[in-house]
mmCIF file of C-alpha atoms in Angstrom:
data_model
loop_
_atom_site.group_PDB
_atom_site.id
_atom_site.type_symbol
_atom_site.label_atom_id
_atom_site.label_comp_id
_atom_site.label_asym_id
_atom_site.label_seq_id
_atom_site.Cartn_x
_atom_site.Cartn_y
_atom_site.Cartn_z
ATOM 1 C CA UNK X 1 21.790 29.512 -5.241
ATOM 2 C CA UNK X 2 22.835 28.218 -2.018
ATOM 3 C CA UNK X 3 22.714 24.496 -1.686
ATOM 4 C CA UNK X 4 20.415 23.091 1.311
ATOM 5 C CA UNK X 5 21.234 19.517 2.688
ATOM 6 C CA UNK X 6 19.375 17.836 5.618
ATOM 7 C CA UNK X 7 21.016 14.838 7.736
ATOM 8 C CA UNK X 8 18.901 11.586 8.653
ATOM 9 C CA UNK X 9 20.752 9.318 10.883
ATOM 10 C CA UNK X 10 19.463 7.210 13.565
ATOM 11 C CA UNK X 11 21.146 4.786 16.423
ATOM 12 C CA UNK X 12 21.819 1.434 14.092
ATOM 13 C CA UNK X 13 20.769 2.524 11.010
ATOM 14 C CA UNK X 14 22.139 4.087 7.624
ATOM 15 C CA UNK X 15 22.937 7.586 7.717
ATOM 16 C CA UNK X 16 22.527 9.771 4.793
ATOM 17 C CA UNK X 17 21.920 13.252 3.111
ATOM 18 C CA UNK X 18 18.945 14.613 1.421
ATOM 19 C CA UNK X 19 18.767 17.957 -1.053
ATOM 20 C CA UNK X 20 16.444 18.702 -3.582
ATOM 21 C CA UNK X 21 12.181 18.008 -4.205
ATOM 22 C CA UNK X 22 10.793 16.059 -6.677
ATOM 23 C CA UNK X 23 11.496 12.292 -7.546
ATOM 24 C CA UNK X 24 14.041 10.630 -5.216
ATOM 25 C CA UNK X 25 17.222 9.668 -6.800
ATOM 26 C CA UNK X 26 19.942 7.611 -4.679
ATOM 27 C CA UNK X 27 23.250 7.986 -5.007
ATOM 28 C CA UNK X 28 25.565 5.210 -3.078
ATOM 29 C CA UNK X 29 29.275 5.977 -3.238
ATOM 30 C CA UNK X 30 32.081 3.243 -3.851
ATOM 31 C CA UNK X 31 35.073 1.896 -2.254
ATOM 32 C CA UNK X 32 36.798 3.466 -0.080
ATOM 33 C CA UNK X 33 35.101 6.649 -0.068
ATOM 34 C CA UNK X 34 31.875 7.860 1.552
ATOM 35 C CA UNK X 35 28.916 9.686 -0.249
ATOM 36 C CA UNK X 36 31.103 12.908 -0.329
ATOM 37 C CA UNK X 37 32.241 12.115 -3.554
ATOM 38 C CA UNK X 38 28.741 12.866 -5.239
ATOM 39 C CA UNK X 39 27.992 16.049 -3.836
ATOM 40 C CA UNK X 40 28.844 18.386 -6.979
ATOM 41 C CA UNK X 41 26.773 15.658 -8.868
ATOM 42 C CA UNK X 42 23.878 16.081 -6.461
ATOM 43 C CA UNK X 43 23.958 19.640 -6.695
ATOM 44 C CA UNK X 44 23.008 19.599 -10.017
ATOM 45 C CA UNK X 45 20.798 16.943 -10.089
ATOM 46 C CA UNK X 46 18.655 18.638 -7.215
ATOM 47 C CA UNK X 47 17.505 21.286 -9.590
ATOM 48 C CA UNK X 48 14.699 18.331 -10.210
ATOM 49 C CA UNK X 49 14.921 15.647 -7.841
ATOM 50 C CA UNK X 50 15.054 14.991 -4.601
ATOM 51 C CA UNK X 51 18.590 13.318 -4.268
ATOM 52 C CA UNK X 52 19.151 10.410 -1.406
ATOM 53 C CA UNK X 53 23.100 9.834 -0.660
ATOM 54 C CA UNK X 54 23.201 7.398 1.788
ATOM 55 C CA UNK X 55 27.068 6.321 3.528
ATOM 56 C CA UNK X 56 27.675 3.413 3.410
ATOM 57 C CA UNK X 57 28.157 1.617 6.805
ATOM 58 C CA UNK X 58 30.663 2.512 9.454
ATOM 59 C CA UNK X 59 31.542 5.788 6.612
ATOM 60 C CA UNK X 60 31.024 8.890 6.964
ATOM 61 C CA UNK X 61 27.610 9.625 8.926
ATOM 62 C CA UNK X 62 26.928 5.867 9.300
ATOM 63 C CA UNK X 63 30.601 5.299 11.386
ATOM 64 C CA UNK X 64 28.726 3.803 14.369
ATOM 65 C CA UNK X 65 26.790 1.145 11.940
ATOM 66 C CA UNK X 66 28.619 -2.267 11.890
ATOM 67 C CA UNK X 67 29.738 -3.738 8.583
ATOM 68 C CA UNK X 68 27.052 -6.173 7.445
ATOM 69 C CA UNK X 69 28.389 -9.850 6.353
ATOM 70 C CA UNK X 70 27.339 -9.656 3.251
ATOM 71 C CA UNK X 71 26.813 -7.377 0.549
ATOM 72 C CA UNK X 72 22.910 -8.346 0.995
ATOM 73 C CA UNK X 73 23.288 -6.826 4.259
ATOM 74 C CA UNK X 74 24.558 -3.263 2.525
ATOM 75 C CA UNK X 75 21.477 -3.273 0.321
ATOM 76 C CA UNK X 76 19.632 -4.230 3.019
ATOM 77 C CA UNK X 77 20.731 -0.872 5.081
ATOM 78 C CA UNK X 78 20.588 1.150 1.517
ATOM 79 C CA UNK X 79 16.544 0.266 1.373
ATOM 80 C CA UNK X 80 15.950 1.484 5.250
ATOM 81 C CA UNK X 81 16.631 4.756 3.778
ATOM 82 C CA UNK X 82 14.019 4.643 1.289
ATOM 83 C CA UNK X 83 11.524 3.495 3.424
ATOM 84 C CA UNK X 84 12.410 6.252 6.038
ATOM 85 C CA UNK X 85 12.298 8.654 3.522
ATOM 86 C CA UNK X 86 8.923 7.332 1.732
ATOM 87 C CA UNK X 87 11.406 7.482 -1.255
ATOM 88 C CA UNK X 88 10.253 4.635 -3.455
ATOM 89 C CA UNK X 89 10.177 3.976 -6.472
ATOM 90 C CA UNK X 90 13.116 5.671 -6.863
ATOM 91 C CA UNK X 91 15.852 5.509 -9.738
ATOM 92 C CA UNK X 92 19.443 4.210 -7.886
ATOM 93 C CA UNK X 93 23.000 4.641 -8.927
ATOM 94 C CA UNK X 94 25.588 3.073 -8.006
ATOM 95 C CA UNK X 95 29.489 3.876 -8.385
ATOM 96 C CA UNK X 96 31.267 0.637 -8.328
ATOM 97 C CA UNK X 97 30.898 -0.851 -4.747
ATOM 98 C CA UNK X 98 27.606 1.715 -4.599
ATOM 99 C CA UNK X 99 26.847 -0.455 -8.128
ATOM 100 C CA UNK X 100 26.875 -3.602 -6.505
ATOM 101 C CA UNK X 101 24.869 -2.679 -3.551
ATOM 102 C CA UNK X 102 22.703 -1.398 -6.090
ATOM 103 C CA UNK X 103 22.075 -4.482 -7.968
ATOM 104 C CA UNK X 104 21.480 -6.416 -4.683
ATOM 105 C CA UNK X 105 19.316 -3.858 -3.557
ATOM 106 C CA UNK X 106 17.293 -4.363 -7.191
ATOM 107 C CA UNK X 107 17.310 -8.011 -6.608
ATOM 108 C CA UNK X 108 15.724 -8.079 -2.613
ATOM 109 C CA UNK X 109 13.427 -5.176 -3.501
ATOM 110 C CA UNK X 110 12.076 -5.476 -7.348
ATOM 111 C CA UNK X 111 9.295 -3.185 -6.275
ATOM 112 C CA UNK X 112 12.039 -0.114 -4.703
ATOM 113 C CA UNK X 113 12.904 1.381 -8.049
ATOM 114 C CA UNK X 114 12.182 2.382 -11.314
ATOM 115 C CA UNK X 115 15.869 2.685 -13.150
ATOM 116 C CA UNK X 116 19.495 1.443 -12.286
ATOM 117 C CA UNK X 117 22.396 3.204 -13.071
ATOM 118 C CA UNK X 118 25.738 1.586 -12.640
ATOM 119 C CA UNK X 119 28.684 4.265 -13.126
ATOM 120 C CA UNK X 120 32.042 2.288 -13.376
ATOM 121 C CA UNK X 121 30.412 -0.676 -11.819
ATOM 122 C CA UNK X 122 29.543 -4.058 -12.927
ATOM 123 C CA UNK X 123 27.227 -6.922 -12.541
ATOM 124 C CA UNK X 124 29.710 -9.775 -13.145
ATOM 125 C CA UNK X 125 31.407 -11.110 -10.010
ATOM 126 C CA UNK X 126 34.901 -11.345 -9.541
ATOM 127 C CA UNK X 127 37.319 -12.699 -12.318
ATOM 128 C CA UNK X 128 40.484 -15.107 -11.150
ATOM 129 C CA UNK X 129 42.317 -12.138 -11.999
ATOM 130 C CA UNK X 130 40.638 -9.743 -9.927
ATOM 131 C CA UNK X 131 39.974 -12.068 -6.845
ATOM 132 C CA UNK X 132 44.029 -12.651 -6.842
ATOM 133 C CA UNK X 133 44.394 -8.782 -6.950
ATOM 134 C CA UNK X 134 41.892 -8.533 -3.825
ATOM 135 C CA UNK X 135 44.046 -10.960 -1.790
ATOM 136 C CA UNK X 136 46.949 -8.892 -2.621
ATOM 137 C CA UNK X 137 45.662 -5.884 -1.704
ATOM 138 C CA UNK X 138 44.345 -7.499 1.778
ATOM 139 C CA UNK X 139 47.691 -8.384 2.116
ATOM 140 C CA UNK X 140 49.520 -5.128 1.738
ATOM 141 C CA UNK X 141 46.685 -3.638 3.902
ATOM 142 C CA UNK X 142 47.498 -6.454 6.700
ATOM 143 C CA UNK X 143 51.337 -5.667 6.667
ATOM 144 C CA UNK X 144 51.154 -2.181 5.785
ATOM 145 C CA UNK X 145 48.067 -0.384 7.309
ATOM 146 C CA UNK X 146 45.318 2.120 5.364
ATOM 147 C CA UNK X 147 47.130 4.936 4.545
ATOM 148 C CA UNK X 148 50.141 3.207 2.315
ATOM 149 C CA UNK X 149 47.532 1.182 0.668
ATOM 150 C CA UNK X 150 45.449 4.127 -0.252
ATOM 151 C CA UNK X 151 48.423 5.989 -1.256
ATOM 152 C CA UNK X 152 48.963 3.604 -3.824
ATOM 153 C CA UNK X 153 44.941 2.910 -5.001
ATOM 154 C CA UNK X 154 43.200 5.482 -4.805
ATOM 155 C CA UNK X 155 45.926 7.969 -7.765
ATOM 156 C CA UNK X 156 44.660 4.197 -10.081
ATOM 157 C CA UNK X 157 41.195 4.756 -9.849
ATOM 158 C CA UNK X 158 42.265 7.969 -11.968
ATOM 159 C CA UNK X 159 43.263 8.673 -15.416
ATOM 160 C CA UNK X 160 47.447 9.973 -15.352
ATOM 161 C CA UNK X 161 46.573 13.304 -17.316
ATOM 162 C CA UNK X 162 43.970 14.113 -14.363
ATOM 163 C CA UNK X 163 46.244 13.075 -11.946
ATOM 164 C CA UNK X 164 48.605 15.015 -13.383
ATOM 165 C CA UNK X 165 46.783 18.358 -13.841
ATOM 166 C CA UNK X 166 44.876 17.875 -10.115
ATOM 167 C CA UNK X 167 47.310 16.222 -7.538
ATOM 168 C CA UNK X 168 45.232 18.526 -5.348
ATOM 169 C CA UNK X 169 42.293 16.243 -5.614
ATOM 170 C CA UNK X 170 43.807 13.242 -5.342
ATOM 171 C CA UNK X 171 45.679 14.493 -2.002
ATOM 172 C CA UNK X 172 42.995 15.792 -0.443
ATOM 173 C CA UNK X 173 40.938 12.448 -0.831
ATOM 174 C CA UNK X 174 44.277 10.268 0.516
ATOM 175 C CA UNK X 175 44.089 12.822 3.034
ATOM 176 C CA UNK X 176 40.466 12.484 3.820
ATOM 177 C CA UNK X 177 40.468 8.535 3.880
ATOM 178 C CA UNK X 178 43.736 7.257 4.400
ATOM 179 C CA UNK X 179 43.253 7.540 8.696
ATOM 180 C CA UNK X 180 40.505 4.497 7.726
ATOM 181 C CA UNK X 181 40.424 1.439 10.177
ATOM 182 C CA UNK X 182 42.133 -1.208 8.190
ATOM 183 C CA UNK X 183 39.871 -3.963 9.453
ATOM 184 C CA UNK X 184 37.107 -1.272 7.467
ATOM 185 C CA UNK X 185 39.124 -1.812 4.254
ATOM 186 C CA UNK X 186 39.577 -5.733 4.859
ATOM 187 C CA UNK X 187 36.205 -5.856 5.613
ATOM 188 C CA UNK X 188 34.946 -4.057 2.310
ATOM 189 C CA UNK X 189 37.249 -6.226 0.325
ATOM 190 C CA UNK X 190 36.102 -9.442 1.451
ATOM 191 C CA UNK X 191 32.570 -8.302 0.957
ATOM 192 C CA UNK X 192 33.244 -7.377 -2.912
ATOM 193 C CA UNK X 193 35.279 -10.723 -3.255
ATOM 194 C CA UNK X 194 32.277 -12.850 -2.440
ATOM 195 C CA UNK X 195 29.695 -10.931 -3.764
ATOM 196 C CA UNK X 196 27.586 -13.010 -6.123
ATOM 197 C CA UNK X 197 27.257 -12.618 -10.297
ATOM 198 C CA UNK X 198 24.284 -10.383 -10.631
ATOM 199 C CA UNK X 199 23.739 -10.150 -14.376
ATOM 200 C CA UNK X 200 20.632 -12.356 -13.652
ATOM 201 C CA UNK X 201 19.227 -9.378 -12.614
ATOM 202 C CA UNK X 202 19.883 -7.446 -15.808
ATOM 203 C CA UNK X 203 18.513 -9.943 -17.620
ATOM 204 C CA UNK X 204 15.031 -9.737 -15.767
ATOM 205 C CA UNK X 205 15.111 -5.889 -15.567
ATOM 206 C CA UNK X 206 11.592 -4.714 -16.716
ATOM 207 C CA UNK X 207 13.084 -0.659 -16.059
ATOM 208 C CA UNK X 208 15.515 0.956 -17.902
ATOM 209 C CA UNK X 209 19.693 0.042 -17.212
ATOM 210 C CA UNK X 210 22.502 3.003 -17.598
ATOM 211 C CA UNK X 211 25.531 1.525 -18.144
ATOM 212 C CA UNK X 212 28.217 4.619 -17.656
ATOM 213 C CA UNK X 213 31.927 3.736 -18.219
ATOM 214 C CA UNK X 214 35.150 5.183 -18.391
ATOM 215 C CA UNK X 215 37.259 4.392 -21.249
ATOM 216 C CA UNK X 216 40.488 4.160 -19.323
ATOM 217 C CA UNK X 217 38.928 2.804 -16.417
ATOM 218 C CA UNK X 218 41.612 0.066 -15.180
ATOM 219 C CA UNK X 219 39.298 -1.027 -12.528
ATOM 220 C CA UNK X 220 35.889 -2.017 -15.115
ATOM 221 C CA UNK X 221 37.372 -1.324 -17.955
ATOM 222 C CA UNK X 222 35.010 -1.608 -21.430
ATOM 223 C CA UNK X 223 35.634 -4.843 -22.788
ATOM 224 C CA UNK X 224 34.328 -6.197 -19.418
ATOM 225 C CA UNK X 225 31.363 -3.651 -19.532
ATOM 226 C CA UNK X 226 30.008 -4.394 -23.691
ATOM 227 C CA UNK X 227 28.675 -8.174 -22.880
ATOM 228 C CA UNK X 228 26.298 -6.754 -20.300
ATOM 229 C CA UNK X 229 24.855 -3.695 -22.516
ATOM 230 C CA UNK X 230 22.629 -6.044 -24.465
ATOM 231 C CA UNK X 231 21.306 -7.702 -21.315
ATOM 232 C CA UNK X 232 18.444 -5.324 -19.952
ATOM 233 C CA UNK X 233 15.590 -4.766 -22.244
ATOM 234 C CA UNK X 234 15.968 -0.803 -22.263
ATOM 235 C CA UNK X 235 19.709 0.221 -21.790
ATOM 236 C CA UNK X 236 21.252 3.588 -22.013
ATOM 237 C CA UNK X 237 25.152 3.763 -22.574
ATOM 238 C CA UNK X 238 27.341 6.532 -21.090
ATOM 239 C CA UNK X 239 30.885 6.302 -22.596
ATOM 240 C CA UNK X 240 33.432 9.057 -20.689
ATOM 241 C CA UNK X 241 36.264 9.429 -23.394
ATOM 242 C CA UNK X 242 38.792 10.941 -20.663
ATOM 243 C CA UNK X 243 37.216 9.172 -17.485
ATOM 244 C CA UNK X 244 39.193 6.466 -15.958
ATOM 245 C CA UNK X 245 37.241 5.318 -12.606
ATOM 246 C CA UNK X 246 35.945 8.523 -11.039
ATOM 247 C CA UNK X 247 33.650 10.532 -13.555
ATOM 248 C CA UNK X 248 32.246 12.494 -11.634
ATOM 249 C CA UNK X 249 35.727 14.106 -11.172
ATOM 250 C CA UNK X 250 37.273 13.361 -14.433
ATOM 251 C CA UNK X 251 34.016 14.322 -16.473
ATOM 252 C CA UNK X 252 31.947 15.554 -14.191
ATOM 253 C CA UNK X 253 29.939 17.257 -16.558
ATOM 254 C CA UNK X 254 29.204 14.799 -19.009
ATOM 255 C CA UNK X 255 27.902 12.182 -16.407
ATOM 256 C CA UNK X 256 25.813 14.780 -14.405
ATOM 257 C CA UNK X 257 24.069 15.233 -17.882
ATOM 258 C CA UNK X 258 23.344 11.594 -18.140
ATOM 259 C CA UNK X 259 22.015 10.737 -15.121
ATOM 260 C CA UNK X 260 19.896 13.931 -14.990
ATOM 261 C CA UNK X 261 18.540 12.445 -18.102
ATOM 262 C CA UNK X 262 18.545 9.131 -17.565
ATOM 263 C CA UNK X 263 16.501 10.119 -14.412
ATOM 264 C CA UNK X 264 14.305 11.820 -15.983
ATOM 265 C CA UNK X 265 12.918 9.286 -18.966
ATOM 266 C CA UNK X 266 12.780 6.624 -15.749
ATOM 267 C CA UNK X 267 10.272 8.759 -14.187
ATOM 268 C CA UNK X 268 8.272 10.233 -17.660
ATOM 269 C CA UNK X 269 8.334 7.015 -18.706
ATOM 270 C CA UNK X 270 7.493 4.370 -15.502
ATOM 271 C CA UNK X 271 3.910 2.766 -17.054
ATOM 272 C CA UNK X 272 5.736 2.353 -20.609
ATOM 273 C CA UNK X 273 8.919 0.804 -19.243
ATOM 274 C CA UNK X 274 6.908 -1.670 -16.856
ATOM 275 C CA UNK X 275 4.483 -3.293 -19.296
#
């Protein structure tokens, strides 16, 4: 069946793609990619919802929108597309960055959805660790430009047996991506270094949390992800056994399955959930 997609995007404001009827589901794509990365996912989650993939801004369809402050300022973007779209309450995932903006999107807007889903994404904020490897990588993109830095990052965000059977992929995304602005890339990292702990947020959820990890994921990898599975008061747990930090490459399958039915109990079961 052939796929339809319409385009929303206005002068100022978040652009983003739409497919499917039913219940809207948002997709928001992570760093440094736009929302191409979830169109295979969308295509088989359309089947029975209506499926919301905003990019983020100054990405893909939203290049002319400036880059917010703040991560607030992302979610604050993220929610103009629901309203435009008469979209909530909606169930939102998030992949990584798209997982933050998610979170802060859950915390400005408690009313907006009815299920989170963070996909190699985490509420904590940065560690030490990981702040000193943002100001290393904001370094190397200073001296070095977009396309050596993405040369190097974006093979990581991959298991090395998928890397090694589809250097295809991972070309054509370096390909796609690696002509970025720099000051884009600088601006996203300084964004995710300040962004606040949301776990708060977890803790207060009254809908259901998916938690879906890779088990080689270098970036959130598990032992980082357990502490916050027994936050939320209704969690479901995705655990990708050959998925580093891109499932729905790696196991695209598997995590198409989940959120399809993740989405759906959100929806069958809203007036349960929310007591």
């Amino acid at each position: 069946m052939t796929q339809i997609w319409e385009t929303g995007s206005l002068e100022g404001q978040c652009g983003y793609r739409v497919t499917g009827a039913g219940p809207a589901v948002l997709l928001v794509h992570g760093f440094p990619f736009d929302g191409s990365i979830w169109m295979h996912t969308a295509g088989t989650l359309s089947s029975g919802f209506r499926v919301i993939i905003p990019d983020l801004a100054a990405w893909g369809l939203s290049k002319r929108l400036p880059l917010p402050a703040t991560l607030d300022g992302l979610a604050d973007q993220v929610y103009q597309v629901l309203v435009r779209e008469q979209a909530g309450p909606a169930v939102l995932f998030g992949h990584s960055l798209g997982g933050y903006v998610v979170l802060s999107l859950a915390a400005r807007y408690p009313d907006a959805f009815l299920g989170i889903g963070l996909v190699h994404s985490t509420a904590e904020a940065d560690s030490p660790g990981k702040r000193d490897g943002r100001v290393r990588a904001m370094e190397m993109i200073r001296s070095q430009g977009s396309l050596p830095y993405l040369e190097q990052m974006i093979p990581s965000l991959f298991s090395a047996t998928f890397a090694l059977r589809h250097p295809d992929i991972l070309e054509k995304l370096i390909r796609q991506f690696g002509g970025i602005d720099p000051k884009l890339l600088l601006g996203y990292q300084q964004i995710m270094l300040e962004r606040p702990d949301r776990c708060q947020v977890l803790k207060q959820a009254r809908v259901p949390v998916l938690f879906a990890a890779g088990k080689l994921d270098p970036v959130v990898p598990p032992d980082a992800i357990l502490p916050q599975m027994g936050l939320p008061r209704v969690a479901s747990i995705l655990w990708m056994e050959e998925a580093a930090h891109m499932g729905m490459y790696e196991s695209p399958d598997e995590l198409e399955q989940s959120l399809n039915g993740f989405a759906g109990f959100c929806f069958n079961h809203r007036f349960e959930v929310n007591l």
